[in-house]
C-alpha cells in the first residue's frame, strides 16, 4: 500500500464512508437520548424505596444486561414484526441500542444517586422542601457530577457499539466499510480509513468527558 | 411551641426513646445533655419529622408532627434544624446554601431571599464569604453557614443537634458565640450538646437524658451544679473532670 495509492483510494471511498459516519452519529445520539431518559427512570425506580417500583426495574435491567446487544437487535428487527410491530432498520437500531444502554446508564445513575451525601438530602428535607425539589435541587445536581465520568465512558462505548447495528442493515460506518471492502477487496485501505474515522469521532468525546470532569469535578 | 408527649421510638429491638416527655416554650432555650446513645439526637429528629415514631406524640404549635402527612413541610419550615456534620449543599455557595430553602421551599423571590441571606451571613460573621463553596470554608464557618441557612426560613424555633461535636476545639467558640447571640435575641432553641459551659450560661432549662428517658431536669444552675440523681452526678463528674 503506497501513500499515493492510499490517498487516491481514500478520495474515492471517503464520500461513501462519510455517509456512514452521519448515520453512526445519528444512531449514537438518538440511542443516547433514549438510554439516558430510560436510564434515569430505572435509577429513580430502583432508589425509590418502594418495592413495587424497585423490582420491575431491577428485573428489566438485569435481563437486558444479560443478553448480548446483537441478539437484542435481531429480536427487535426480526421478531417484533411477527408480533405486529414494524420498524425500519434505523428505528430498530436506535431502540435496541437505546434499551441495551439504558440498563448500563441506569446502573451508573443509581450509583451516582446513592453516592450523594445523605446529610445534604436530610438538610433539604428539614427545610421543608418537597420531594421533587429535593430531587431536582439537591440529589440530581450532585449526582450528575459523580456520574459524568462513567457516563462519558458509556457514551464512547455506545458510539463503538453502534457498529453492531450493521447486522440489521443499518447503513452506518462499518456497514459502508464492509460494502466497499467486499466489492473492491481493498481491505487494508478501507478498514484503516474506517478505524481512523471512528477515532475522529471518539477522541473529541474523550476530550469532552475529560473537560467536563475538570469543569464539574472541582468541588 | 414544641410539646413532646410520652414519645416512643425503637430501632429494631433497641428502644431509643422510652416514653419521653418534654416541652419547649416560646423564647426558651432548652439544652439536652446525656451520654451517647441516650436518644438525644433521635429526639430532635422526631421533632423535625426526620424520624417516624411508634408511640406518644410530638406537637409543634399544636399540630401533630407526622413525617408522612402533607403538613410536615409547613412544620419543618417553622422549626428548622442544624446538624452535627453541617450537611451543607456541597455544590452550592454559602449564599446559595442560605437562599435554597426560602426560594425552593417557601417560594420567596430570589431578590428578597438574597438580601435576607446577606444579612444573616453578616450576623454569623461571614461577610465576604458569600461566594465560597463549603469545601473552601473551615468547619466553624460551615456550621455558621448552616445556622444562617436554618434562620433563613424565619423559623419560630431552631433545633441544634450537637452543633459543635464535629469541630476542632479551637473552632467551637465561634459557633457557640453565634448561638448565644441568637438566644439573647429571643430565639426558641432546643440544643443537644456536650458543651456544659454553654448550657450553664445560655440555657433556661437543662434536661439530662439516659436510655431514652428523662432522668432529671431543671434550671442549669441547679442541675449542673447540684444534681439530685446519682446517674446525673456520675455523668457530670465524668464530663467535667474526666481524669479523676
PDB file of N, CA and C in Angstrom, chain B residues 15-99:
ATOM      1  N   UNK B  15     -34.822   0.042  72.038  1.00  0.00           N
ATOM      2  CA  UNK B  15     -35.751   1.107  72.378  1.00  0.00           C
ATOM      3  C   UNK B  15     -34.969   2.394  72.633  1.00  0.00           C
ATOM      4  N   UNK B  16     -35.051   3.339  71.679  1.00  0.00           N
ATOM      5  CA  UNK B  16     -34.221   4.535  71.762  1.00  0.00           C
ATOM      6  C   UNK B  16     -34.901   5.627  72.583  1.00  0.00           C
ATOM      7  N   UNK B  17     -36.208   5.762  72.407  1.00  0.00           N
ATOM      8  CA  UNK B  17     -36.978   6.737  73.187  1.00  0.00           C
ATOM      9  C   UNK B  17     -38.047   5.949  73.943  1.00  0.00           C
ATOM     10  N   UNK B  18     -38.024   6.101  75.259  1.00  0.00           N
ATOM     11  CA  UNK B  18     -38.853   5.229  76.084  1.00  0.00           C
ATOM     12  C   UNK B  18     -39.881   6.061  76.850  1.00  0.00           C
ATOM     13  N   UNK B  19     -40.826   6.615  76.117  1.00  0.00           N
ATOM     14  CA  UNK B  19     -41.897   7.375  76.762  1.00  0.00           C
ATOM     15  C   UNK B  19     -41.428   8.715  77.302  1.00  0.00           C
ATOM     16  N   UNK B  20     -40.737   9.470  76.464  1.00  0.00           N
ATOM     17  CA  UNK B  20     -40.125  10.715  76.935  1.00  0.00           C
ATOM     18  C   UNK B  20     -41.081  11.904  76.728  1.00  0.00           C
ATOM     19  N   UNK B  21     -41.121  12.783  77.694  1.00  0.00           N
ATOM     20  CA  UNK B  21     -41.952  13.992  77.586  1.00  0.00           C
ATOM     21  C   UNK B  21     -41.088  15.225  77.831  1.00  0.00           C
ATOM     22  N   UNK B  22     -41.355  16.260  77.066  1.00  0.00           N
ATOM     23  CA  UNK B  22     -40.519  17.460  77.155  1.00  0.00           C
ATOM     24  C   UNK B  22     -41.277  18.608  76.490  1.00  0.00           C
ATOM     25  N   UNK B  23     -41.171  19.805  77.072  1.00  0.00           N
ATOM     26  CA  UNK B  23     -41.836  20.955  76.465  1.00  0.00           C
ATOM     27  C   UNK B  23     -40.818  22.083  76.266  1.00  0.00           C
ATOM     28  N   UNK B  24     -40.873  22.705  75.095  1.00  0.00           N
ATOM     29  CA  UNK B  24     -40.055  23.892  74.854  1.00  0.00           C
ATOM     30  C   UNK B  24     -41.026  25.033  74.591  1.00  0.00           C
ATOM     31  N   UNK B  25     -41.014  26.031  75.468  1.00  0.00           N
ATOM     32  CA  UNK B  25     -41.939  27.154  75.301  1.00  0.00           C
ATOM     33  C   UNK B  25     -41.313  28.237  74.448  1.00  0.00           C
ATOM     34  N   UNK B  26     -42.172  29.088  73.942  1.00  0.00           N
ATOM     35  CA  UNK B  26     -41.741  30.224  73.116  1.00  0.00           C
ATOM     36  C   UNK B  26     -40.627  31.019  73.810  1.00  0.00           C
ATOM     37  N   UNK B  27     -39.521  31.252  73.103  1.00  0.00           N
ATOM     38  CA  UNK B  27     -38.430  32.060  73.637  1.00  0.00           C
ATOM     39  C   UNK B  27     -37.509  31.330  74.587  1.00  0.00           C
ATOM     40  N   UNK B  28     -37.796  30.063  74.824  1.00  0.00           N
ATOM     41  CA  UNK B  28     -36.991  29.310  75.776  1.00  0.00           C
ATOM     42  C   UNK B  28     -35.798  28.631  75.086  1.00  0.00           C
ATOM     43  N   UNK B  29     -34.685  28.498  75.800  1.00  0.00           N
ATOM     44  CA  UNK B  29     -33.556  27.719  75.297  1.00  0.00           C
ATOM     45  C   UNK B  29     -33.432  26.479  76.180  1.00  0.00           C
ATOM     46  N   UNK B  30     -33.680  25.318  75.589  1.00  0.00           N
ATOM     47  CA  UNK B  30     -33.595  24.068  76.332  1.00  0.00           C
ATOM     48  C   UNK B  30     -32.381  23.292  75.846  1.00  0.00           C
ATOM     49  N   UNK B  31     -31.488  22.929  76.765  1.00  0.00           N
ATOM     50  CA  UNK B  31     -30.341  22.109  76.404  1.00  0.00           C
ATOM     51  C   UNK B  31     -30.589  20.674  76.851  1.00  0.00           C
ATOM     52  N   UNK B  32     -30.320  19.740  75.966  1.00  0.00           N
ATOM     53  CA  UNK B  32     -30.465  18.329  76.294  1.00  0.00           C
ATOM     54  C   UNK B  32     -29.063  17.735  76.377  1.00  0.00           C
ATOM     55  N   UNK B  33     -28.731  17.183  77.544  1.00  0.00           N
ATOM     56  CA  UNK B  33     -27.422  16.562  77.700  1.00  0.00           C
ATOM     57  C   UNK B  33     -27.612  15.090  78.037  1.00  0.00           C
ATOM     58  N   UNK B  34     -26.517  14.342  77.913  1.00  0.00           N
ATOM     59  CA  UNK B  34     -26.599  12.921  78.244  1.00  0.00           C
ATOM     60  C   UNK B  34     -25.579  12.139  77.454  1.00  0.00           C
ATOM     61  N   UNK B  35     -25.356  10.876  77.862  1.00  0.00           N
ATOM     62  CA  UNK B  35     -24.345  10.067  77.177  1.00  0.00           C
ATOM     63  C   UNK B  35     -24.738   9.730  75.735  1.00  0.00           C
ATOM     64  N   UNK B  36     -23.747   9.335  74.945  1.00  0.00           N
ATOM     65  CA  UNK B  36     -24.018   8.913  73.570  1.00  0.00           C
ATOM     66  C   UNK B  36     -24.984   7.741  73.586  1.00  0.00           C
ATOM     67  N   UNK B  37     -25.874   7.713  72.620  1.00  0.00           N
ATOM     68  CA  UNK B  37     -26.815   6.605  72.530  1.00  0.00           C
ATOM     69  C   UNK B  37     -27.982   6.733  73.489  1.00  0.00           C
ATOM     70  N   UNK B  38     -28.111   7.908  74.133  1.00  0.00           N
ATOM     71  CA  UNK B  38     -29.221   8.057  75.075  1.00  0.00           C
ATOM     72  C   UNK B  38     -30.493   8.497  74.361  1.00  0.00           C
ATOM     73  N   UNK B  39     -30.416   8.762  73.054  1.00  0.00           N
ATOM     74  CA  UNK B  39     -31.608   9.108  72.289  1.00  0.00           C
ATOM     75  C   UNK B  39     -31.789  10.597  72.050  1.00  0.00           C
ATOM     76  N   UNK B  40     -30.792  11.400  72.418  1.00  0.00           N
ATOM     77  CA  UNK B  40     -30.933  12.858  72.288  1.00  0.00           C
ATOM     78  C   UNK B  40     -31.152  13.293  70.842  1.00  0.00           C
ATOM     79  N   UNK B  41     -30.273  12.792  69.953  1.00  0.00           N
ATOM     80  CA  UNK B  41     -30.384  13.185  68.549  1.00  0.00           C
ATOM     81  C   UNK B  41     -31.686  12.685  67.938  1.00  0.00           C
ATOM     82  N   UNK B  42     -32.042  11.453  68.267  1.00  0.00           N
ATOM     83  CA  UNK B  42     -33.286  10.886  67.745  1.00  0.00           C
ATOM     84  C   UNK B  42     -34.475  11.740  68.172  1.00  0.00           C
ATOM     85  N   UNK B  43     -34.418  12.237  69.403  1.00  0.00           N
ATOM     86  CA  UNK B  43     -35.500  13.087  69.901  1.00  0.00           C
ATOM     87  C   UNK B  43     -35.675  14.315  69.009  1.00  0.00           C
ATOM     88  N   UNK B  44     -34.556  15.010  68.713  1.00  0.00           N
ATOM     89  CA  UNK B  44     -34.641  16.195  67.850  1.00  0.00           C
ATOM     90  C   UNK B  44     -35.144  15.817  66.456  1.00  0.00           C
ATOM     91  N   UNK B  45     -34.645  14.679  65.946  1.00  0.00           N
ATOM     92  CA  UNK B  45     -35.029  14.265  64.599  1.00  0.00           C
ATOM     93  C   UNK B  45     -36.516  13.945  64.509  1.00  0.00           C
ATOM     94  N   UNK B  46     -37.085  13.486  65.614  1.00  0.00           N
ATOM     95  CA  UNK B  46     -38.538  13.243  65.635  1.00  0.00           C
ATOM     96  C   UNK B  46     -39.308  14.568  65.568  1.00  0.00           C
ATOM     97  N   UNK B  47     -38.750  15.600  66.217  1.00  0.00           N
ATOM     98  CA  UNK B  47     -39.437  16.896  66.206  1.00  0.00           C
ATOM     99  C   UNK B  47     -39.457  17.466  64.785  1.00  0.00           C
ATOM    100  N   UNK B  48     -38.395  17.236  64.036  1.00  0.00           N
ATOM    101  CA  UNK B  48     -38.314  17.735  62.662  1.00  0.00           C
ATOM    102  C   UNK B  48     -38.956  16.786  61.645  1.00  0.00           C
ATOM    103  N   UNK B  49     -39.445  15.652  62.138  1.00  0.00           N
ATOM    104  CA  UNK B  49     -40.064  14.693  61.218  1.00  0.00           C
ATOM    105  C   UNK B  49     -39.072  13.960  60.350  1.00  0.00           C
ATOM    106  N   UNK B  50     -37.802  13.923  60.761  1.00  0.00           N
ATOM    107  CA  UNK B  50     -36.820  13.140  60.003  1.00  0.00           C
ATOM    108  C   UNK B  50     -36.876  11.676  60.417  1.00  0.00           C
ATOM    109  N   UNK B  51     -37.480  11.418  61.593  1.00  0.00           N
ATOM    110  CA  UNK B  51     -37.712  10.046  62.030  1.00  0.00           C
ATOM    111  C   UNK B  51     -39.199   9.884  62.313  1.00  0.00           C
ATOM    112  N   UNK B  52     -39.699   8.676  62.070  1.00  0.00           N
ATOM    113  CA  UNK B  52     -41.061   8.374  62.496  1.00  0.00           C
ATOM    114  C   UNK B  52     -40.995   7.871  63.943  1.00  0.00           C
ATOM    115  N   UNK B  53     -42.142   7.818  64.602  1.00  0.00           N
ATOM    116  CA  UNK B  53     -42.144   7.278  65.966  1.00  0.00           C
ATOM    117  C   UNK B  53     -43.359   6.385  66.135  1.00  0.00           C
ATOM    118  N   UNK B  54     -43.259   5.489  67.118  1.00  0.00           N
ATOM    119  CA  UNK B  54     -44.320   4.479  67.263  1.00  0.00           C
ATOM    120  C   UNK B  54     -45.380   4.875  68.278  1.00  0.00           C
ATOM    121  N   UNK B  55     -44.938   5.519  69.355  1.00  0.00           N
ATOM    122  CA  UNK B  55     -45.909   5.824  70.403  1.00  0.00           C
ATOM    123  C   UNK B  55     -45.781   7.257  70.868  1.00  0.00           C
ATOM    124  N   UNK B  56     -46.823   7.755  71.529  1.00  0.00           N
ATOM    125  CA  UNK B  56     -46.806   9.122  72.014  1.00  0.00           C
ATOM    126  C   UNK B  56     -46.991  10.106  70.876  1.00  0.00           C
ATOM    127  N   UNK B  57     -46.598  11.358  71.135  1.00  0.00           N
ATOM    128  CA  UNK B  57     -46.887  12.380  70.132  1.00  0.00           C
ATOM    129  C   UNK B  57     -45.894  13.533  70.253  1.00  0.00           C
ATOM    130  N   UNK B  58     -45.592  14.119  69.085  1.00  0.00           N
ATOM    131  CA  UNK B  58     -44.845  15.381  69.065  1.00  0.00           C
ATOM    132  C   UNK B  58     -45.762  16.422  68.442  1.00  0.00           C
ATOM    133  N   UNK B  59     -45.891  17.593  69.102  1.00  0.00           N
ATOM    134  CA  UNK B  59     -46.701  18.662  68.522  1.00  0.00           C
ATOM    135  C   UNK B  59     -45.864  19.931  68.400  1.00  0.00           C
ATOM    136  N   UNK B  60     -46.035  20.602  67.279  1.00  0.00           N
ATOM    137  CA  UNK B  60     -45.400  21.899  67.063  1.00  0.00           C
ATOM    138  C   UNK B  60     -46.506  22.913  66.850  1.00  0.00           C
ATOM    139  N   UNK B  61     -46.572  23.936  67.676  1.00  0.00           N
ATOM    140  CA  UNK B  61     -47.667  24.920  67.646  1.00  0.00           C
ATOM    141  C   UNK B  61     -49.022  24.209  67.618  1.00  0.00           C
ATOM    142  N   UNK B  62     -49.120  23.139  68.390  1.00  0.00           N
ATOM    143  CA  UNK B  62     -50.392  22.433  68.498  1.00  0.00           C
ATOM    144  C   UNK B  62     -50.672  21.430  67.403  1.00  0.00           C
ATOM    145  N   UNK B  63     -49.805  21.384  66.347  1.00  0.00           N
ATOM    146  CA  UNK B  63     -50.058  20.457  65.248  1.00  0.00           C
ATOM    147  C   UNK B  63     -49.195  19.206  65.389  1.00  0.00           C
ATOM    148  N   UNK B  64     -49.793  18.065  65.147  1.00  0.00           N
ATOM    149  CA  UNK B  64     -49.090  16.792  65.310  1.00  0.00           C
ATOM    150  C   UNK B  64     -48.027  16.644  64.220  1.00  0.00           C
ATOM    151  N   UNK B  65     -46.816  16.260  64.633  1.00  0.00           N
ATOM    152  CA  UNK B  65     -45.738  16.018  63.666  1.00  0.00           C
ATOM    153  C   UNK B  65     -45.832  14.577  63.171  1.00  0.00           C
ATOM    154  N   UNK B  66     -46.091  14.443  61.888  1.00  0.00           N
ATOM    155  CA  UNK B  66     -46.139  13.105  61.282  1.00  0.00           C
ATOM    156  C   UNK B  66     -45.406  13.200  59.955  1.00  0.00           C
ATOM    157  N   UNK B  67     -44.282  12.475  59.836  1.00  0.00           N
ATOM    158  CA  UNK B  67     -43.434  12.676  58.653  1.00  0.00           C
ATOM    159  C   UNK B  67     -44.125  12.264  57.355  1.00  0.00           C
ATOM    160  N   UNK B  68     -45.232  11.527  57.464  1.00  0.00           N
ATOM    161  CA  UNK B  68     -45.930  11.125  56.242  1.00  0.00           C
ATOM    162  C   UNK B  68     -47.115  12.039  55.900  1.00  0.00           C
ATOM    163  N   UNK B  69     -47.426  12.983  56.772  1.00  0.00           N
ATOM    164  CA  UNK B  69     -48.571  13.850  56.474  1.00  0.00           C
ATOM    165  C   UNK B  69     -48.124  15.019  55.594  1.00  0.00           C
ATOM    166  N   UNK B  70     -49.022  15.557  54.801  1.00  0.00           N
ATOM    167  CA  UNK B  70     -48.663  16.690  53.936  1.00  0.00           C
ATOM    168  C   UNK B  70     -48.286  17.941  54.744  1.00  0.00           C
ATOM    169  N   UNK B  71     -48.762  17.993  55.996  1.00  0.00           N
ATOM    170  CA  UNK B  71     -48.481  19.162  56.837  1.00  0.00           C
ATOM    171  C   UNK B  71     -47.025  19.267  57.264  1.00  0.00           C
ATOM    172  N   UNK B  72     -46.286  18.158  57.127  1.00  0.00           N
ATOM    173  CA  UNK B  72     -44.925  18.120  57.689  1.00  0.00           C
ATOM    174  C   UNK B  72     -44.052  19.215  57.093  1.00  0.00           C
ATOM    175  N   UNK B  73     -44.272  19.551  55.815  1.00  0.00           N
ATOM    176  CA  UNK B  73     -43.407  20.552  55.195  1.00  0.00           C
ATOM    177  C   UNK B  73     -43.610  21.928  55.824  1.00  0.00           C
ATOM    178  N   UNK B  74     -44.850  22.241  56.166  1.00  0.00           N
ATOM    179  CA  UNK B  74     -45.113  23.524  56.818  1.00  0.00           C
ATOM    180  C   UNK B  74     -44.488  23.548  58.211  1.00  0.00           C
ATOM    181  N   UNK B  75     -44.566  22.413  58.902  1.00  0.00           N
ATOM    182  CA  UNK B  75     -43.975  22.339  60.243  1.00  0.00           C
ATOM    183  C   UNK B  75     -42.462  22.494  60.172  1.00  0.00           C
ATOM    184  N   UNK B  76     -41.848  21.847  59.167  1.00  0.00           N
ATOM    185  CA  UNK B  76     -40.387  21.933  59.035  1.00  0.00           C
ATOM    186  C   UNK B  76     -39.927  23.348  58.734  1.00  0.00           C
ATOM    187  N   UNK B  77     -40.761  24.114  58.034  1.00  0.00           N
ATOM    188  CA  UNK B  77     -40.375  25.497  57.760  1.00  0.00           C
ATOM    189  C   UNK B  77     -40.421  26.339  59.031  1.00  0.00           C
ATOM    190  N   UNK B  78     -41.242  25.899  59.998  1.00  0.00           N
ATOM    191  CA  UNK B  78     -41.360  26.638  61.257  1.00  0.00           C
ATOM    192  C   UNK B  78     -40.272  26.268  62.248  1.00  0.00           C
ATOM    193  N   UNK B  79     -39.848  24.992  62.204  1.00  0.00           N
ATOM    194  CA  UNK B  79     -38.823  24.522  63.133  1.00  0.00           C
ATOM    195  C   UNK B  79     -37.707  23.901  62.314  1.00  0.00           C
ATOM    196  N   UNK B  80     -36.638  24.654  62.115  1.00  0.00           N
ATOM    197  CA  UNK B  80     -35.557  24.162  61.254  1.00  0.00           C
ATOM    198  C   UNK B  80     -34.457  23.544  62.102  1.00  0.00           C
ATOM    199  N   UNK B  81     -33.460  23.002  61.424  1.00  0.00           N
ATOM    200  CA  UNK B  81     -32.505  22.157  62.137  1.00  0.00           C
ATOM    201  C   UNK B  81     -31.065  22.457  61.714  1.00  0.00           C
ATOM    202  N   UNK B  82     -30.169  22.392  62.695  1.00  0.00           N
ATOM    203  CA  UNK B  82     -28.719  22.499  62.452  1.00  0.00           C
ATOM    204  C   UNK B  82     -28.107  21.163  62.848  1.00  0.00           C
ATOM    205  N   UNK B  83     -27.290  20.601  61.950  1.00  0.00           N
ATOM    206  CA  UNK B  83     -26.820  19.229  62.136  1.00  0.00           C
ATOM    207  C   UNK B  83     -25.378  19.175  62.652  1.00  0.00           C
ATOM    208  N   UNK B  84     -25.058  18.050  63.251  1.00  0.00           N
ATOM    209  CA  UNK B  84     -23.698  17.847  63.756  1.00  0.00           C
ATOM    210  C   UNK B  84     -22.660  17.975  62.638  1.00  0.00           C
ATOM    211  N   UNK B  85     -22.956  17.374  61.494  1.00  0.00           N
ATOM    212  CA  UNK B  85     -21.991  17.380  60.386  1.00  0.00           C
ATOM    213  C   UNK B  85     -22.333  18.454  59.341  1.00  0.00           C
ATOM    214  N   UNK B  86     -22.954  19.511  59.753  1.00  0.00           N
ATOM    215  CA  UNK B  86     -23.274  20.700  58.929  1.00  0.00           C
ATOM    216  C   UNK B  86     -24.276  20.396  57.814  1.00  0.00           C
ATOM    217  N   UNK B  87     -23.980  19.312  57.035  1.00  0.00           N
ATOM    218  CA  UNK B  87     -24.884  18.913  55.942  1.00  0.00           C
ATOM    219  C   UNK B  87     -25.175  20.046  54.965  1.00  0.00           C
ATOM    220  N   UNK B  88     -24.149  20.814  54.639  1.00  0.00           N
ATOM    221  CA  UNK B  88     -24.348  21.865  53.633  1.00  0.00           C
ATOM    222  C   UNK B  88     -24.490  21.236  52.250  1.00  0.00           C
ATOM    223  N   UNK B  89     -25.034  22.011  51.312  1.00  0.00           N
ATOM    224  CA  UNK B  89     -25.110  21.567  49.924  1.00  0.00           C
ATOM    225  C   UNK B  89     -23.749  21.846  49.291  1.00  0.00           C
ATOM    226  N   UNK B  90     -22.976  20.775  49.045  1.00  0.00           N
ATOM    227  CA  UNK B  90     -21.580  20.937  48.630  1.00  0.00           C
ATOM    228  C   UNK B  90     -21.452  21.607  47.274  1.00  0.00           C
ATOM    229  N   UNK B  91     -22.515  21.524  46.456  1.00  0.00           N
ATOM    230  CA  UNK B  91     -22.433  22.046  45.096  1.00  0.00           C
ATOM    231  C   UNK B  91     -22.908  23.485  45.020  1.00  0.00           C
ATOM    232  N   UNK B  92     -23.201  24.105  46.168  1.00  0.00           N
ATOM    233  CA  UNK B  92     -23.690  25.487  46.138  1.00  0.00           C
ATOM    234  C   UNK B  92     -22.841  26.374  47.052  1.00  0.00           C
ATOM    235  N   UNK B  93     -22.786  27.664  46.704  1.00  0.00           N
ATOM    236  CA  UNK B  93     -22.011  28.610  47.510  1.00  0.00           C
ATOM    237  C   UNK B  93     -22.698  28.847  48.852  1.00  0.00           C
ATOM    238  N   UNK B  94     -21.971  29.544  49.730  1.00  0.00           N
ATOM    239  CA  UNK B  94     -22.538  29.873  51.039  1.00  0.00           C
ATOM    240  C   UNK B  94     -23.868  30.603  50.872  1.00  0.00           C
ATOM    241  N   UNK B  95     -23.881  31.594  49.978  1.00  0.00           N
ATOM    242  CA  UNK B  95     -25.106  32.374  49.776  1.00  0.00           C
ATOM    243  C   UNK B  95     -26.235  31.480  49.249  1.00  0.00           C
ATOM    244  N   UNK B  96     -25.898  30.638  48.285  1.00  0.00           N
ATOM    245  CA  UNK B  96     -26.927  29.752  47.706  1.00  0.00           C
ATOM    246  C   UNK B  96     -27.424  28.739  48.730  1.00  0.00           C
ATOM    247  N   UNK B  97     -26.529  28.286  49.613  1.00  0.00           N
ATOM    248  CA  UNK B  97     -26.972  27.388  50.680  1.00  0.00           C
ATOM    249  C   UNK B  97     -28.064  28.042  51.524  1.00  0.00           C
ATOM    250  N   UNK B  98     -27.892  29.345  51.774  1.00  0.00           N
ATOM    251  CA  UNK B  98     -28.841  30.047  52.638  1.00  0.00           C
ATOM    252  C   UNK B  98     -30.140  30.375  51.888  1.00  0.00           C
ATOM    253  N   UNK B  99     -30.047  30.669  50.594  1.00  0.00           N
ATOM    254  CA  UNK B  99     -31.257  31.065  49.849  1.00  0.00           C
ATOM    255  C   UNK B  99     -32.069  29.863  49.361  1.00  0.00           C
TER     256      UNK B  99
END
